[in-house]
Amino acid sequence: MPHILALDQGTTSSRAIVFDQAGNIVSIAQREFQQFYPKPGWVEHDPLEIWQSQLEVAVEAVAKAGLEVADLAALGITNQRETAIIWDRATGEPIHPAIVWQDRRTADTCDQLRLGGHEARIAERTGLVIDPYFAGTKFAWLLDHVPDARERAARGELAAGTVDTWLVYQLTGGALHITDVTNAGRTQLMDIHRCQWDDQLLALLGVPREVLPEIHSSSEVYATVAKGQPLAGVPIAGMAGDQHAALFGQACFKPGMVKNTYGTGCFALMHTGTEAKPSEHKLLSTLAWQIGGITEYALEGSIFVAGAVVQWLRDQLGIIKSAADIEKLATSVDDTGGVYFVPALAGLGAPHWDPYARGTIVGLTRGTSAAHIARAALEGIGYEVADIVSAMQSDSGLSLSELRVDGGASNNDLLMQMQADLLQAEVVRPAVTETTALGAAYLAGLATGVWSDRGELQAQWQVDKRFGPKIPADLAAERRATWNRAVERAREWALD
Ligand SMILES: Nc1ncnc2c1ncn2[C@@H]1O[C@H](COP(=O)(O)OP(=O)(O)O)[C@@H](O)[C@H]1O
Ligand SMILES: O=P(O)(O)OC[C@H](O)CO
């Protein structure tokens, strides 16, 4: 039976998962790596640690599965998106630590782009809003701040890329400098309609074409792992940013199908078909994937802090010992006692894009307990996701039949019930919640004949649990209206 290895390079850990042909998990290995916060708002990773940890877990997962490397039909790569790395093409030496997607250091550049009146053109070409989140301004920052970088780039000595590109470069011993459309689409440098680097955008953001990788589809045999490496000879056959891979792993193959991943943040994606859909609600219009020459698109709502608010309650307030404890504490009260918690601890992402918003707890009384706050925190995640899903429905004109969920916090049944209540729609948790890695495995397996088509993948997707709305629609609407008042209080809080 063929096996596929998925490399899932996330923001806080590198994971590797071996899947069998039935889409079952055979083994998992995971390693956390260091986060660096050199200045307020800055977040960095060591690119070599990313590579080493990813390689180690890959080797460990294959060994745990009791397999030889020769038993692997292919490997697929999925990764934290928008994180920017530049390295020396000849030596593979990074010129600077990776600038992570959460990093805000290019906020000024973004303000200038906005003041320069470029917002509409950038939105039309890239589907993105102007925000430091994306990789393009980070590449420019690196070229401007590392001594001699621009000169070296002009001489063709430097390679730039997101984490997918970096891993392929390493796996192929420096032979390949490529990316896939989903990752390229998050640089703010690619025209998402043509799936090519856009000269005007490159000039506007100050990133020379010579440093950028070649853009490929999300499912094809790009290369095999180089000789001398532990995974030598394995075809590298699938590549997609983690949220796009999760959409694929959730078998959201048709327009209107939506998945939401509840991790550190939340990322909801709706499949919208073969044309990019512009958003009127500041959602991102993004690639779903490109397979066999056909490009599919999605609308995305990104929330920067979701499960992280549970970590905050654990680490900063100490009202729970582990993240999973929140469910018991929040269930010990029937409601939030009128408390609303806007988890804008790092500003607000979609649909507000307000970097100056701050976490806000309103409605406190003398009767408010830790349990009420815990419950309000979970509900706050549910409201944010509901806001995004409503915006998606309005932008796409497609109505939601169900929300497919995954990620660490999707194991919280109370949160899932709240989500169904607030959305007034069914929330469905699949049996395999490692959908990001599964999506990468599927993309690689489709390119190597392990699976013949999406119908086969669709048939493998199985439900663990369904949650239906238990409160009436008018009550949900009333609560959401009050939530909007709480959001107004959180907005622009940190603006001088
Ligand atoms: N039972 C739970 N209830 C609520 N939040 C949870 C629960 N289990 C994990 N989390 C939260 O989910 C996040 C971890 O999920 P994961 O999918 O591993 O995230 P990531 O891939 O972003 O690191 C953490 O922020 C944690 O606080
Ligand atoms: O590493 P994750 O799972 O938190 O995902 C990060 C996203 O890709 C950022 O856009």
Short mmCIF file of C-alpha atoms in Angstrom, two decimals, residues 258-435:
data_model
loop_
_atom_site.label_atom_id
_atom_site.label_comp_id
_atom_site.label_asym_id
_atom_site.label_seq_id
_atom_site.Cartn_x
_atom_site.Cartn_y
_atom_site.Cartn_z
CA VAL A 258 -16.30 26.63 3.86
CA LYS A 259 -13.74 25.43 6.36
CA ASN A 260 -12.53 27.18 9.47
CA THR A 261 -9.32 26.28 11.27
CA TYR A 262 -9.32 27.11 15.00
CA GLY A 263 -5.61 27.31 15.92
CA THR A 264 -3.60 30.16 17.41
CA GLY A 265 -5.63 32.32 15.05
CA CYS A 266 -8.62 31.39 12.92
CA PHE A 267 -8.58 31.15 9.16
CA ALA A 268 -11.88 30.64 7.35
CA LEU A 269 -11.81 29.93 3.61
CA MET A 270 -14.76 29.60 1.24
CA HIS A 271 -14.28 27.96 -2.15
CA THR A 272 -15.63 30.39 -4.76
CA GLY A 273 -14.94 28.69 -8.12
CA THR A 274 -12.60 29.40 -11.02
CA GLU A 275 -12.76 33.23 -10.96
CA ALA A 276 -11.34 35.41 -8.20
CA LYS A 277 -14.22 37.05 -6.28
CA PRO A 278 -13.59 40.61 -5.15
CA SER A 279 -14.69 41.30 -1.59
CA GLU A 280 -16.75 44.25 -0.45
CA HIS A 281 -16.15 43.37 3.19
CA LYS A 282 -12.34 43.40 3.29
CA LEU A 283 -12.06 39.67 3.07
CA LEU A 284 -9.09 38.42 1.07
CA SER A 285 -9.65 37.10 -2.41
CA THR A 286 -7.08 34.35 -2.66
CA LEU A 287 -6.06 31.20 -4.49
CA ALA A 288 -7.59 27.93 -3.39
CA TRP A 289 -5.07 25.91 -5.46
CA GLN A 290 -4.04 25.24 -9.04
CA ILE A 291 -4.17 21.68 -10.34
CA GLY A 292 -3.79 20.46 -13.92
CA GLY A 293 -3.78 23.98 -15.33
CA ILE A 294 -7.04 24.94 -13.61
CA THR A 295 -6.93 27.65 -10.99
CA GLU A 296 -9.56 27.77 -8.26
CA TYR A 297 -10.17 30.61 -5.86
CA ALA A 298 -11.36 31.28 -2.33
CA LEU A 299 -12.44 34.08 -0.03
CA GLU A 300 -10.54 34.18 3.24
CA GLY A 301 -11.14 35.76 6.60
CA SER A 302 -8.07 35.86 8.84
CA ILE A 303 -8.35 36.29 12.62
CA PHE A 304 -4.97 36.78 14.31
CA VAL A 305 -5.93 35.77 17.86
CA ALA A 306 -8.35 32.89 18.56
CA GLY A 307 -6.93 29.88 20.45
CA ALA A 308 -4.25 32.32 21.62
CA VAL A 309 -6.84 34.01 23.86
CA VAL A 310 -7.25 30.67 25.63
CA GLN A 311 -3.48 30.56 26.11
CA TRP A 312 -3.68 34.09 27.49
CA LEU A 313 -6.30 33.02 30.06
CA ARG A 314 -4.00 30.14 30.97
CA ASP A 315 -0.60 31.89 31.02
CA GLN A 316 -1.37 35.51 31.90
CA LEU A 317 -4.49 35.23 34.06
CA GLY A 318 -3.89 31.70 35.33
CA ILE A 319 -7.63 30.88 35.50
CA ILE A 320 -7.11 27.54 33.72
CA LYS A 321 -4.20 25.08 33.82
CA SER A 322 -4.46 23.74 30.28
CA ALA A 323 -6.24 24.98 27.16
CA ALA A 324 -8.68 22.06 27.30
CA ASP A 325 -9.74 23.09 30.87
CA ILE A 326 -11.58 26.11 29.49
CA GLU A 327 -14.49 23.96 28.38
CA LYS A 328 -15.23 22.73 31.91
CA LEU A 329 -14.87 26.20 33.43
CA ALA A 330 -17.04 27.85 30.76
CA THR A 331 -19.69 25.13 31.03
CA SER A 332 -19.98 25.72 34.80
CA VAL A 333 -22.14 28.81 34.02
CA ASP A 334 -25.20 28.92 31.76
CA ASP A 335 -24.23 32.11 29.97
CA THR A 336 -21.65 34.90 30.07
CA GLY A 337 -23.73 36.97 32.52
CA GLY A 338 -23.79 39.80 29.97
CA VAL A 339 -20.00 39.84 29.50
CA TYR A 340 -18.57 40.30 25.98
CA PHE A 341 -14.88 39.64 25.30
CA VAL A 342 -13.38 40.97 22.05
CA PRO A 343 -10.14 38.98 21.68
CA ALA A 344 -8.32 41.71 19.74
CA LEU A 345 -5.05 41.13 21.60
CA ALA A 346 -3.08 41.81 18.39
CA GLY A 347 -5.51 44.20 16.71
CA LEU A 348 -8.39 43.03 14.54
CA GLY A 349 -7.96 41.18 11.24
CA ALA A 350 -10.83 40.62 8.81
CA PRO A 351 -13.24 42.19 8.27
CA HIS A 352 -12.02 45.22 10.28
CA TRP A 353 -8.22 45.28 9.66
CA ASP A 354 -7.70 47.56 12.62
CA PRO A 355 -4.15 47.19 13.99
CA TYR A 356 -5.03 49.69 16.72
CA ALA A 357 -7.92 47.66 18.19
CA ARG A 358 -7.14 46.03 21.54
CA GLY A 359 -8.59 43.22 23.61
CA THR A 360 -11.69 44.41 25.42
CA ILE A 361 -13.92 42.88 28.10
CA VAL A 362 -17.20 44.75 28.62
CA GLY A 363 -20.31 44.20 30.74
CA LEU A 364 -18.48 43.32 33.98
CA THR A 365 -20.55 43.45 37.18
CA ARG A 366 -19.84 42.42 40.76
CA GLY A 367 -21.32 39.04 39.90
CA THR A 368 -18.86 38.36 37.08
CA SER A 369 -16.71 35.29 37.69
CA ALA A 370 -13.72 33.69 35.97
CA ALA A 371 -16.18 31.25 34.41
CA HIS A 372 -18.15 34.09 32.80
CA ILE A 373 -14.93 35.55 31.36
CA ALA A 374 -13.81 32.15 30.07
CA ARG A 375 -17.19 31.62 28.43
CA ALA A 376 -17.15 35.12 26.94
CA ALA A 377 -13.67 34.45 25.51
CA LEU A 378 -14.91 31.36 23.69
CA GLU A 379 -18.02 33.16 22.53
CA GLY A 380 -15.81 36.02 21.27
CA ILE A 381 -14.05 33.56 18.93
CA GLY A 382 -17.45 32.34 17.75
CA TYR A 383 -18.68 35.90 17.03
CA GLU A 384 -15.54 36.75 15.05
CA VAL A 385 -15.92 33.66 12.88
CA ALA A 386 -19.64 34.35 12.43
CA ASP A 387 -18.84 37.91 11.26
CA ILE A 388 -16.46 36.54 8.65
CA VAL A 389 -18.79 33.82 7.42
CA SER A 390 -21.62 36.35 7.06
CA ALA A 391 -19.31 38.61 5.02
CA MET A 392 -18.36 35.63 2.83
CA GLN A 393 -21.96 34.81 2.11
CA SER A 394 -22.71 38.39 1.22
CA ASP A 395 -19.59 38.76 -1.00
CA SER A 396 -20.05 35.48 -2.83
CA GLY A 397 -23.84 35.36 -3.00
CA LEU A 398 -23.43 31.73 -1.91
CA SER A 399 -25.17 30.48 1.20
CA LEU A 400 -23.54 28.27 3.77
CA SER A 401 -24.81 24.74 4.09
CA GLU A 402 -22.32 23.75 6.80
CA LEU A 403 -19.06 24.90 8.34
CA ARG A 404 -16.29 22.27 8.31
CA VAL A 405 -13.94 22.77 11.25
CA ASP A 406 -10.45 21.69 12.28
CA GLY A 407 -7.48 22.90 14.37
CA GLY A 408 -6.70 22.45 18.08
CA ALA A 409 -9.65 24.46 19.45
CA SER A 410 -12.18 22.62 17.26
CA ASN A 411 -11.96 19.84 19.85
CA ASN A 412 -13.89 22.12 22.20
CA ASP A 413 -17.51 20.97 21.94
CA LEU A 414 -18.86 24.03 23.74
CA LEU A 415 -17.14 26.36 21.27
CA MET A 416 -18.47 24.33 18.36
CA GLN A 417 -22.02 24.51 19.78
CA MET A 418 -21.69 28.28 20.25
CA GLN A 419 -20.50 28.51 16.66
CA ALA A 420 -23.53 26.62 15.35
CA ASP A 421 -25.83 28.83 17.45
CA LEU A 422 -24.27 32.11 16.28
CA LEU A 423 -24.08 31.05 12.64
CA GLN A 424 -27.51 29.39 12.69
CA ALA A 425 -25.89 26.67 10.57
CA GLU A 426 -24.49 23.22 11.06
CA VAL A 427 -20.88 22.90 12.23
CA VAL A 428 -19.19 19.65 11.22
CA ARG A 429 -16.00 18.23 12.68
CA PRO A 430 -14.34 15.53 10.56
CA ALA A 431 -12.76 12.35 11.88
CA VAL A 432 -9.31 13.50 10.74
CA THR A 433 -8.70 17.03 12.04
CA GLU A 434 -5.11 17.08 10.71
CA THR A 435 -6.60 18.46 7.52
#
